[in-house]
mmCIF file of C-alpha atoms in Angstrom:
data_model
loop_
_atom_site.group_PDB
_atom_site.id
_atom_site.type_symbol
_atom_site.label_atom_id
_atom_site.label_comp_id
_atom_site.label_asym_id
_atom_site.label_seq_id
_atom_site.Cartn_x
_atom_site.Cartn_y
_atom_site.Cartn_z
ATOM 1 C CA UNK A 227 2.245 -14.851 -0.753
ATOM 2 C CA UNK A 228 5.836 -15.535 -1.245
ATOM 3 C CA UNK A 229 6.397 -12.618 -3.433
ATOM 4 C CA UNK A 230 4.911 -10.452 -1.540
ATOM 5 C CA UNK A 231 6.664 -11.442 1.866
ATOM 6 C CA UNK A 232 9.816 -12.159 1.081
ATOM 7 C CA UNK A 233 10.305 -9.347 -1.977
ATOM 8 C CA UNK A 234 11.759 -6.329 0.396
ATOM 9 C CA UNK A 235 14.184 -9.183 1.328
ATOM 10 C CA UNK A 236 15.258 -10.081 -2.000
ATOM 11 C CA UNK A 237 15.691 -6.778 -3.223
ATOM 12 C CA UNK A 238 16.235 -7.673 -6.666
ATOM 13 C CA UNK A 239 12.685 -7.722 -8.835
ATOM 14 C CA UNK A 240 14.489 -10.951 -10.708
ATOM 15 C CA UNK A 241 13.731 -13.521 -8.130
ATOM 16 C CA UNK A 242 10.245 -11.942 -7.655
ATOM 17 C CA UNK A 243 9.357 -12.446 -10.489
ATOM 18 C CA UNK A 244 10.877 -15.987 -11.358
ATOM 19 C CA UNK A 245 8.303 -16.845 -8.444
ATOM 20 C CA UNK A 246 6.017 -15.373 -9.929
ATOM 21 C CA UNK A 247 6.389 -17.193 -13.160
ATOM 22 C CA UNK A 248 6.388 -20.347 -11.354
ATOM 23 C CA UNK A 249 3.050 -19.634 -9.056
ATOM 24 C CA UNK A 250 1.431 -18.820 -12.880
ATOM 25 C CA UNK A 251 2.644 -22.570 -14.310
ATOM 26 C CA UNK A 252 2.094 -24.278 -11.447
ATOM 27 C CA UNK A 253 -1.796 -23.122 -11.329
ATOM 28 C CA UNK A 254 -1.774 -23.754 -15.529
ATOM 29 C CA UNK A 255 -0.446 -26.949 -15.638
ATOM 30 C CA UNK A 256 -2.889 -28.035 -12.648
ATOM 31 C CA UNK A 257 -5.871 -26.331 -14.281
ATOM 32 C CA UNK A 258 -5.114 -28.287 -17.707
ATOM 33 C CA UNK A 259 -3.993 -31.507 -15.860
ATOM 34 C CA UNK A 260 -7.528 -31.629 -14.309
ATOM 35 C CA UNK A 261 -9.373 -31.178 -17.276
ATOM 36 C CA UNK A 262 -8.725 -34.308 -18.527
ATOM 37 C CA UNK A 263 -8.933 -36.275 -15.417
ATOM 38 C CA UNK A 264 -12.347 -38.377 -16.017
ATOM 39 C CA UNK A 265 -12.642 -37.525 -11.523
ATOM 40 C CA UNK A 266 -10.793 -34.426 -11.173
ATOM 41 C CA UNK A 267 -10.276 -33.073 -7.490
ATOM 42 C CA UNK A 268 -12.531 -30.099 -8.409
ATOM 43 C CA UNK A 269 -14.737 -30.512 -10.731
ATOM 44 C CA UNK A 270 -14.744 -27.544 -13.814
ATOM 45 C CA UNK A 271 -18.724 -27.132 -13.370
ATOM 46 C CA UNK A 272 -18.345 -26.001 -10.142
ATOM 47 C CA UNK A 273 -15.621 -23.430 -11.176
ATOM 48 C CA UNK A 274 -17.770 -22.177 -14.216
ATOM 49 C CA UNK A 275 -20.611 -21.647 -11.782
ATOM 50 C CA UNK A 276 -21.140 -17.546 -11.055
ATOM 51 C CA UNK A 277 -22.735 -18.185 -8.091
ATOM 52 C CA UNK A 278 -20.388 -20.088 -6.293
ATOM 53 C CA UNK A 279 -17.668 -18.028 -8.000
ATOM 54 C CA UNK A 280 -19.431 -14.331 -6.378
ATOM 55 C CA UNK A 281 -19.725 -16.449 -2.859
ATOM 56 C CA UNK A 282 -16.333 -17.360 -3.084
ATOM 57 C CA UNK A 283 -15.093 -13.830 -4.436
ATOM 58 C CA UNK A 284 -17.073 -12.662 -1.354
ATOM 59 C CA UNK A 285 -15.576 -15.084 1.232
ATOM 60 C CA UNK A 286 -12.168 -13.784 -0.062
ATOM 61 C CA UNK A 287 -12.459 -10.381 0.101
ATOM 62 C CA UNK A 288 -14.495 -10.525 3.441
ATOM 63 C CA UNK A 289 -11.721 -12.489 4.835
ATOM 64 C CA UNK A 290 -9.136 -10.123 3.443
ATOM 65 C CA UNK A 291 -10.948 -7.119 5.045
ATOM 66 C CA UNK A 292 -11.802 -8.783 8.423
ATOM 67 C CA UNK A 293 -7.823 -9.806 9.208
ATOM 68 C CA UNK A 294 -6.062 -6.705 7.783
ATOM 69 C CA UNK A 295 -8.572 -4.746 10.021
ATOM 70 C CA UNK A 296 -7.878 -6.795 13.168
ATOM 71 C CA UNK A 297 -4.215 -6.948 12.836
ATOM 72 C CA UNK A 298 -3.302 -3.496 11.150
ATOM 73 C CA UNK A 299 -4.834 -1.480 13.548
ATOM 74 C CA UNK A 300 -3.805 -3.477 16.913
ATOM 75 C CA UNK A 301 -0.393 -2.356 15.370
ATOM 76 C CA UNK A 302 -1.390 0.777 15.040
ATOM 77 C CA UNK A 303 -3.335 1.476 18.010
ATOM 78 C CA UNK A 304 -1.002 -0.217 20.459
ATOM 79 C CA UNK A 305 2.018 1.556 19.040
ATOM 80 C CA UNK A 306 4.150 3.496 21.470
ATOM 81 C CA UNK A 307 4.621 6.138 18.545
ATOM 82 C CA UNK A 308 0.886 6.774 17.680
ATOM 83 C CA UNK A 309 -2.371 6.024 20.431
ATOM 84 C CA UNK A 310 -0.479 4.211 22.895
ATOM 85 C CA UNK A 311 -3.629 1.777 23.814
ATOM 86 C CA UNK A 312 -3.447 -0.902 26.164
ATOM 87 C CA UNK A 313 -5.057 -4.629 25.484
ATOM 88 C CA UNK A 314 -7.732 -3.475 27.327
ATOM 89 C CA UNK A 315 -8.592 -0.540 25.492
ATOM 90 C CA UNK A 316 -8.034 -2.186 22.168
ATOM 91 C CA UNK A 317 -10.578 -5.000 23.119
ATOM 92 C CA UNK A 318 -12.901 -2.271 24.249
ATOM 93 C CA UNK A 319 -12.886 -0.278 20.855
ATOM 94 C CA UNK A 320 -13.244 -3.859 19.048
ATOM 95 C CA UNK A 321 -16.217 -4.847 21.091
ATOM 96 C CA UNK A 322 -18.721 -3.100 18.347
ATOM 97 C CA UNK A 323 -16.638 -5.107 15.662
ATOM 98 C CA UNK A 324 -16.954 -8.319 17.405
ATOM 99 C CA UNK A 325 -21.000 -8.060 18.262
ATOM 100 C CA UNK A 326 -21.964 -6.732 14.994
ATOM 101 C CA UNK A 327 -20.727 -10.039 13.320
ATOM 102 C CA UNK A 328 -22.706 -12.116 16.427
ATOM 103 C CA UNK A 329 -25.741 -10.273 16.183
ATOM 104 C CA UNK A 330 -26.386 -9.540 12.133
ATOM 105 C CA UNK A 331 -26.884 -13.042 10.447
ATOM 106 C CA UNK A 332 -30.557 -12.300 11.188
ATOM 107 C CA UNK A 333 -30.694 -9.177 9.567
ATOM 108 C CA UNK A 334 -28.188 -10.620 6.786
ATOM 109 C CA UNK A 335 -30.738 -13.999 6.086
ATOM 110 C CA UNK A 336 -33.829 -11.593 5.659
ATOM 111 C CA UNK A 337 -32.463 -9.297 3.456
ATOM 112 C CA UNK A 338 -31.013 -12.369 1.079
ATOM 113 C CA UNK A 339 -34.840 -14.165 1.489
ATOM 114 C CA UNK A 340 -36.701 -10.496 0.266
ATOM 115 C CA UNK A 341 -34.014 -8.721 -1.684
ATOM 116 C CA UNK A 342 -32.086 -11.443 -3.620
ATOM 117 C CA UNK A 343 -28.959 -13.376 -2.395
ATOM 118 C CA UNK A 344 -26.445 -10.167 -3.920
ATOM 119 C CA UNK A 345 -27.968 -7.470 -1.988
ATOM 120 C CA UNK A 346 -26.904 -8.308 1.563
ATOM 121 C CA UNK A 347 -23.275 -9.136 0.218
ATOM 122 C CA UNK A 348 -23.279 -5.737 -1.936
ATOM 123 C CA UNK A 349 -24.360 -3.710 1.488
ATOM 124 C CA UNK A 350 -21.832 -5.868 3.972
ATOM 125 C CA UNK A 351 -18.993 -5.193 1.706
ATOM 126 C CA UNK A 352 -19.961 -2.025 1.084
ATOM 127 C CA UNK A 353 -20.104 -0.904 4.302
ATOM 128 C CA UNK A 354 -16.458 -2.064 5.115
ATOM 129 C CA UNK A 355 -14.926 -0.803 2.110
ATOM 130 C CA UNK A 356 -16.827 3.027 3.328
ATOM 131 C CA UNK A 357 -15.322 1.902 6.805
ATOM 132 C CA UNK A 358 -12.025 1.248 5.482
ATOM 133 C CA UNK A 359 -11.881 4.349 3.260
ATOM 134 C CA UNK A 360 -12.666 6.411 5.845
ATOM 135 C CA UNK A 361 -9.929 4.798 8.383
ATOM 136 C CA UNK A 362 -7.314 5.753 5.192
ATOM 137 C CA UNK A 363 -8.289 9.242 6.142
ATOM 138 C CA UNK A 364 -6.816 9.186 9.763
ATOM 139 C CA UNK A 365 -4.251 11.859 10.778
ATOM 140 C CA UNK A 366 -2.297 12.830 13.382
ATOM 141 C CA UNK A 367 -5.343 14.935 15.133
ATOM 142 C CA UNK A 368 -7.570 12.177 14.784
ATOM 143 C CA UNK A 369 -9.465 11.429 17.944
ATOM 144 C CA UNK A 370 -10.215 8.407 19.400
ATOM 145 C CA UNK A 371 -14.085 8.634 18.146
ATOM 146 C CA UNK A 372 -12.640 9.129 14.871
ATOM 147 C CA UNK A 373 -11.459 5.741 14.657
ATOM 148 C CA UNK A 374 -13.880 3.616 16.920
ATOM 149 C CA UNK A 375 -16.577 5.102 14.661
ATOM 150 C CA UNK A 376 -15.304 3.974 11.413
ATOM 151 C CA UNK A 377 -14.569 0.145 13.079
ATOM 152 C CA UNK A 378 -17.948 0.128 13.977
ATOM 153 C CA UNK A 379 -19.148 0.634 10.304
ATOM 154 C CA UNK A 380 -16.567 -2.322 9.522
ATOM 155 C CA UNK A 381 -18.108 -4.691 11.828
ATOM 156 C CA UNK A 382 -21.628 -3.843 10.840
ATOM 157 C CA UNK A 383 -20.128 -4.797 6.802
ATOM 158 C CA UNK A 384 -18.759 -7.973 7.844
ATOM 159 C CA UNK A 385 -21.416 -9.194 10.540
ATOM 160 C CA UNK A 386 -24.068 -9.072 7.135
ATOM 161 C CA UNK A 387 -21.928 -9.897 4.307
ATOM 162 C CA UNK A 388 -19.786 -13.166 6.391
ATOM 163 C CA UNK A 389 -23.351 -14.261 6.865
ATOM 164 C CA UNK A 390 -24.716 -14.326 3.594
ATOM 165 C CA UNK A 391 -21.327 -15.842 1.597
ATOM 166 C CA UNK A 392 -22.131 -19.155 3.137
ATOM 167 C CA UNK A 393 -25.407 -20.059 0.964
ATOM 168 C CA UNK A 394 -23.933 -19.026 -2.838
ATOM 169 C CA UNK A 395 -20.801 -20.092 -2.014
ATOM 170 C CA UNK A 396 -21.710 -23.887 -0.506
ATOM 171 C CA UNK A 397 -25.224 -24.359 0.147
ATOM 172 C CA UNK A 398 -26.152 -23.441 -4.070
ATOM 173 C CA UNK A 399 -24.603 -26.319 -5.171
ATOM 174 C CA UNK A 400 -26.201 -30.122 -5.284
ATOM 175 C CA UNK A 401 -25.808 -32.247 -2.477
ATOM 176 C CA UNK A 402 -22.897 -34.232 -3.752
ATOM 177 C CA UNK A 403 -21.248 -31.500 -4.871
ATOM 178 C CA UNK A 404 -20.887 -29.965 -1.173
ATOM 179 C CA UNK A 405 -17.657 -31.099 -0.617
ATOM 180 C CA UNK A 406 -15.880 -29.288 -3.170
ATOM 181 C CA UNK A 407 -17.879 -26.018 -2.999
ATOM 182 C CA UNK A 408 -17.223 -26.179 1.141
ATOM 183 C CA UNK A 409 -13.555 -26.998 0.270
ATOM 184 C CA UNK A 410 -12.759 -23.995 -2.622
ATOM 185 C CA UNK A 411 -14.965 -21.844 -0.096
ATOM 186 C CA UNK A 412 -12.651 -22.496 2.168
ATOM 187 C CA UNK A 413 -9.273 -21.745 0.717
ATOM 188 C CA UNK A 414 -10.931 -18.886 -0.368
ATOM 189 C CA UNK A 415 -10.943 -17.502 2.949
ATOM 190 C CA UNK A 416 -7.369 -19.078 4.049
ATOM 191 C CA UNK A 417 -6.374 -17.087 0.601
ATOM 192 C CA UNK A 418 -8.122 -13.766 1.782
ATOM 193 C CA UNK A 419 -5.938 -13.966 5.778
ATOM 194 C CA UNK A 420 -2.233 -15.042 4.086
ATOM 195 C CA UNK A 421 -2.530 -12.330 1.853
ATOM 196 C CA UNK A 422 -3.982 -9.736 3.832
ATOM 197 C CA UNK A 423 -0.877 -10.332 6.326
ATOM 198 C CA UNK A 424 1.307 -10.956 3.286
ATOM 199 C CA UNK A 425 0.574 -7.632 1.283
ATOM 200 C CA UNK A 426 -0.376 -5.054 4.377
ATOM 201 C CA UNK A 427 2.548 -5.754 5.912
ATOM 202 C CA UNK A 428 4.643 -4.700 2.906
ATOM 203 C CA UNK A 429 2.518 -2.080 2.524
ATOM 204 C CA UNK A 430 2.652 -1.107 6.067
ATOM 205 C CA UNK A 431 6.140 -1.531 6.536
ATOM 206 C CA UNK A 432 7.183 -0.325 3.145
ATOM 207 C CA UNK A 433 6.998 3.492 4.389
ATOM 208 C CA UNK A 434 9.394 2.878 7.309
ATOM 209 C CA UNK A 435 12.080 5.166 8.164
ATOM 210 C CA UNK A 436 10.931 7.951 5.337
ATOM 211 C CA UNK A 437 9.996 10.718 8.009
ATOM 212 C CA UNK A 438 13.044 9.507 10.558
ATOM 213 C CA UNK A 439 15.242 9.775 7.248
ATOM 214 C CA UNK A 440 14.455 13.576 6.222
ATOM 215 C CA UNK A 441 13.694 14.351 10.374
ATOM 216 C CA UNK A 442 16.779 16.202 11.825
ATOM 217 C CA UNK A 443 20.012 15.327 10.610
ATOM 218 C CA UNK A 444 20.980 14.715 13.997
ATOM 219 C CA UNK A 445 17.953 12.750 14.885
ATOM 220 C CA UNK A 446 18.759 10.533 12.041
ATOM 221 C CA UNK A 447 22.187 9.896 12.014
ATOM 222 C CA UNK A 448 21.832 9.032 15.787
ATOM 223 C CA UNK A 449 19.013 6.154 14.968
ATOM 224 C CA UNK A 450 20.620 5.479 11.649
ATOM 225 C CA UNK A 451 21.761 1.889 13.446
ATOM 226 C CA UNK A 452 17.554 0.861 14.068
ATOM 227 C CA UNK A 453 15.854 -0.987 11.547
ATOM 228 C CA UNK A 454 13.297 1.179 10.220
ATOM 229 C CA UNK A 455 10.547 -1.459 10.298
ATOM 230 C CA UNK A 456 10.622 -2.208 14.017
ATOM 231 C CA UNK A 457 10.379 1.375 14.675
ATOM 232 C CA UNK A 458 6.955 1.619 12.810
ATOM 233 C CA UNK A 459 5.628 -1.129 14.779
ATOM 234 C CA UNK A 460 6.579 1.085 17.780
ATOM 235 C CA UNK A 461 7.708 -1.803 20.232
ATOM 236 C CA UNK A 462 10.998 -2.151 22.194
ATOM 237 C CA UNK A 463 12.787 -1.263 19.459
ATOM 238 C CA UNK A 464 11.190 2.287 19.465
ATOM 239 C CA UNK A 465 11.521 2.968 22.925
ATOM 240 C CA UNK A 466 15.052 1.637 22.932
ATOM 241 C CA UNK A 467 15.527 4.222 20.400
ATOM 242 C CA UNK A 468 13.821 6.919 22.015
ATOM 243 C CA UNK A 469 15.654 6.694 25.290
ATOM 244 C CA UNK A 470 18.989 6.562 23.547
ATOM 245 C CA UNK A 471 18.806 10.185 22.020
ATOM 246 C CA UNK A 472 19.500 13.166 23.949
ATOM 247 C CA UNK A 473 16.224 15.592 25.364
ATOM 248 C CA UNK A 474 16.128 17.822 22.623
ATOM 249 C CA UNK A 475 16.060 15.215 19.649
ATOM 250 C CA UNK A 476 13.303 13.113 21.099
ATOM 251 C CA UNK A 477 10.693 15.143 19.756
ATOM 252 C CA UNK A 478 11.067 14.982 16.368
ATOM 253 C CA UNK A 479 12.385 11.613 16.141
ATOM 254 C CA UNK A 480 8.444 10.792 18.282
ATOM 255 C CA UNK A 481 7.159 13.041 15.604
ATOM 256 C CA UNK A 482 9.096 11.181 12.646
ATOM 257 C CA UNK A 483 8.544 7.819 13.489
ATOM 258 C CA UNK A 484 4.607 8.988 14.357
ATOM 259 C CA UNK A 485 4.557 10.043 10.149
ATOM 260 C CA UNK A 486 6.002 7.112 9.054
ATOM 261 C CA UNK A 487 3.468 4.691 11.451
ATOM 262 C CA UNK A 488 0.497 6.920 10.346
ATOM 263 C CA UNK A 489 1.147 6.734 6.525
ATOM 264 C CA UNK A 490 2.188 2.966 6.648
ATOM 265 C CA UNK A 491 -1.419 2.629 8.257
ATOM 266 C CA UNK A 492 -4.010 4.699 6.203
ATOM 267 C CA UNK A 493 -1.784 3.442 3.063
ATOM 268 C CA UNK A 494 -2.958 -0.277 3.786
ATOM 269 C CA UNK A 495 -6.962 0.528 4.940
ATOM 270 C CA UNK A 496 -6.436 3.071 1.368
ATOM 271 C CA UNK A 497 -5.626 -0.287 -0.731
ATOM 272 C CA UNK A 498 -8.043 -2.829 1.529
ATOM 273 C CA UNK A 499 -10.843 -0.691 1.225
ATOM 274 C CA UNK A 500 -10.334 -0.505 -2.839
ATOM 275 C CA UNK A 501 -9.862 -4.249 -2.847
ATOM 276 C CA UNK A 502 -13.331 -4.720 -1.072
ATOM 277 C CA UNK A 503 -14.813 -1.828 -2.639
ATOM 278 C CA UNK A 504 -14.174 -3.765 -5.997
ATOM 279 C CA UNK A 505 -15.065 -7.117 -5.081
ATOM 280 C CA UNK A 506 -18.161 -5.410 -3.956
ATOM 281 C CA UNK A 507 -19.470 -4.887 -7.483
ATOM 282 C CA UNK A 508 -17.726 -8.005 -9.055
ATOM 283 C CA UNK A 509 -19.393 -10.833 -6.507
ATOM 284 C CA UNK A 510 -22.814 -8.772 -6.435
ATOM 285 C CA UNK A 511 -22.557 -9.089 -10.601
ATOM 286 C CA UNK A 512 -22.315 -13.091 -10.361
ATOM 287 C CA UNK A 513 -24.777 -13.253 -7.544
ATOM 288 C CA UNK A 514 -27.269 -11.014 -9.268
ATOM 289 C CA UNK A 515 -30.682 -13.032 -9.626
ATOM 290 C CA UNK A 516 -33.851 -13.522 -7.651
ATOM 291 C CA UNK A 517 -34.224 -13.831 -3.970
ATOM 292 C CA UNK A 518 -33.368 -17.554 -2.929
ATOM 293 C CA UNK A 519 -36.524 -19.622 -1.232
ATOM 294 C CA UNK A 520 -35.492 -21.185 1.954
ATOM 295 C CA UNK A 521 -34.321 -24.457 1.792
ATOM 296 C CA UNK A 522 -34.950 -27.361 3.950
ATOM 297 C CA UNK A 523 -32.557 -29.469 3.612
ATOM 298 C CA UNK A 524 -28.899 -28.558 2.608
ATOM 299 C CA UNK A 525 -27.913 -28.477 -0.784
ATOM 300 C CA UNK A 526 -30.292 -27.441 -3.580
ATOM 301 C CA UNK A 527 -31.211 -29.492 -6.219
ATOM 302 C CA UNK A 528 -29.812 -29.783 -9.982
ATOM 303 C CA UNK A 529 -29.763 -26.567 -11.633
ATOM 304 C CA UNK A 530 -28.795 -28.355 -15.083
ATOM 305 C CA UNK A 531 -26.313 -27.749 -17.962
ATOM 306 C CA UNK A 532 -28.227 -24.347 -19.122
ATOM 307 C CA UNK A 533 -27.000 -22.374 -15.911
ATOM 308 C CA UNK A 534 -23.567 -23.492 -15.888
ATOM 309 C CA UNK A 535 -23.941 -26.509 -13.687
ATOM 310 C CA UNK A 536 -23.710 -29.844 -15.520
ATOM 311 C CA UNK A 537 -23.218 -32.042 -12.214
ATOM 312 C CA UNK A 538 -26.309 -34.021 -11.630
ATOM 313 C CA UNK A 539 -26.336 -36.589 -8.986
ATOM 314 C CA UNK A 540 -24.574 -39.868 -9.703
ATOM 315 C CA UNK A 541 -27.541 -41.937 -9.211
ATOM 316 C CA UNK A 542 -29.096 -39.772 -11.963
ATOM 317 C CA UNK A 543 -26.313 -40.052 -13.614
ATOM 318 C CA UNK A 544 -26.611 -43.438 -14.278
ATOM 319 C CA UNK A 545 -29.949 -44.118 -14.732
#
């Protein structure tokens, strides 16, 4: 996350990638530090497991998807330089979003009891990476019905994969076990927001100021004092801009600015709809298997060495 925030800062690759370095023997040295711990925070069975590991693939990825949606385009919609929506009218064209994910987990839990525990999370994901995809594809003609329909299919994705990650992810595991599995589920989603903001907004930003650079030499030299990023976003800074320049070189600064907000946009649904798209495939892979009986109590019970799970219950344990 620090890499990918603060790297248009540094400039230099060098201290990006001494981070970098450091994230990878930090994770190393706590990976083979825990392995010989005789009670290690997480314990490697639960790691090895594919199930939890396509639940918590899913739980990532569904985060990621869900965040850089929401955020990404309320920047883009709400920008002064693009569709110019209000609160209100954002809220509206979310409102399809925000019920699919309230009203699916019905839908989700039948499919996962008939079809297998993958198949829900393969079609949820699936659905926002089409959604996503097809948000990339937004241009500068694009209607608002262009857009509302394409964050509909998002919020259809999410409301029946977010409810099906739960189960492989946590609910697989034995009962003592739940702790850990709720607790790597769960930085598994924190993982999937910091990095969503983290990476789309380098992405997003990382176009700024290309169209107002090549726009009309006039035009540019008279912004050539704005930071290009704060122009994208389309805020005060835009319109500070805007009304600064004479009549005639409004227009194609509006239009300039508009090109760089539009590509900074479709370029981070482009990448977050491959990420999902991809995780699709992988977490349906782990999950494959037969459908999953309801359970009436929470946890399941010892699934035993042979699939990947040698964490029977203490009291076993000792006996």
């Amino acid at each position: 996350v620090l890499v990918a925030e603060r790297g248009r800062a540094w400039g230099s690759p060098a201290a990006g990638l001494l981070a970098g370095a450091l994230a990878v023997v930090v994770v190393v040295g706590f990976v083979a530090y825990e392995r010989r711990r005789a009670n290690p925070l997480v314990h490697p069975s639960l790691l090895r497991d594919r199930t939890v590991a396509g639940g918590d693939l899913a739980t990532f990825a569904s985060a990621l998807g869900m965040l850089g949606l929401l955020y990404f385009f309320g920047i883009y919609a709400t920008s002064a330089a693009t569709l110019e929506w209000s609160a209100l009218s954002l809220a509206a064209a979310l409102l399809p979003f925000a019920a699919s994910l309230a009203l699916l987990g019905v839908l989700a839990g039948w499919l996962g009891r008939r079809l297998g525990r993958a198949v829900p999370v393969v079609i949820g994901m699936g659905l926002m990476a089409f959604g996503f995809l097809v948000l990339s594809r937004t241009g500068v003609d694009s209607t608002e019905a262009d857009v509302v329909v394409p964050l509909a299919i998002c919020g259809i994705g999410a409301g029946i994969a977010n409810a099906c990650v739960t189960r492989p992810a946590v609910l697989s595991v034995e009962r003592h076990r739940l702790g850990e599995a709720a607790g790597v589920a769960s930085l598994a989603r924190f993982a999937g927001t910091a990095l969503a903001l983290a990476i789309g907004t380098t992405t997003y930003l990382g176009v700024g100021g290309h169209a107002v650079a090549n726009a009309d030499q006039a035009t540019a030299s008279e912004v050539s004092g704005v930071d290009a990023a704060e122009l994208v976003i389309g805020g005060d800074a835009f319109d500070h801009a805007l009304g600064s320049l004479n009549e005639e070189l409004r227009s194609p600064f509006r239009a300039a600015v508009q090109l760089d907000t539009l590509e900074g946009f479709t370029r981070t649904m482009r990448w977050t709809g491959i990420v999902i798209a991809v995780s699709a495939v992988v977490s349906g892979w782990l999950l494959r298997g037969r459908p999953q009986a309801c359970q009436s109590e929470i946890g399941g019970p010892s699934r035993g060495p042979a699939n990947g799970s040698d964490t029977a219950a203490p009291e076993a344990a000792e006996q």
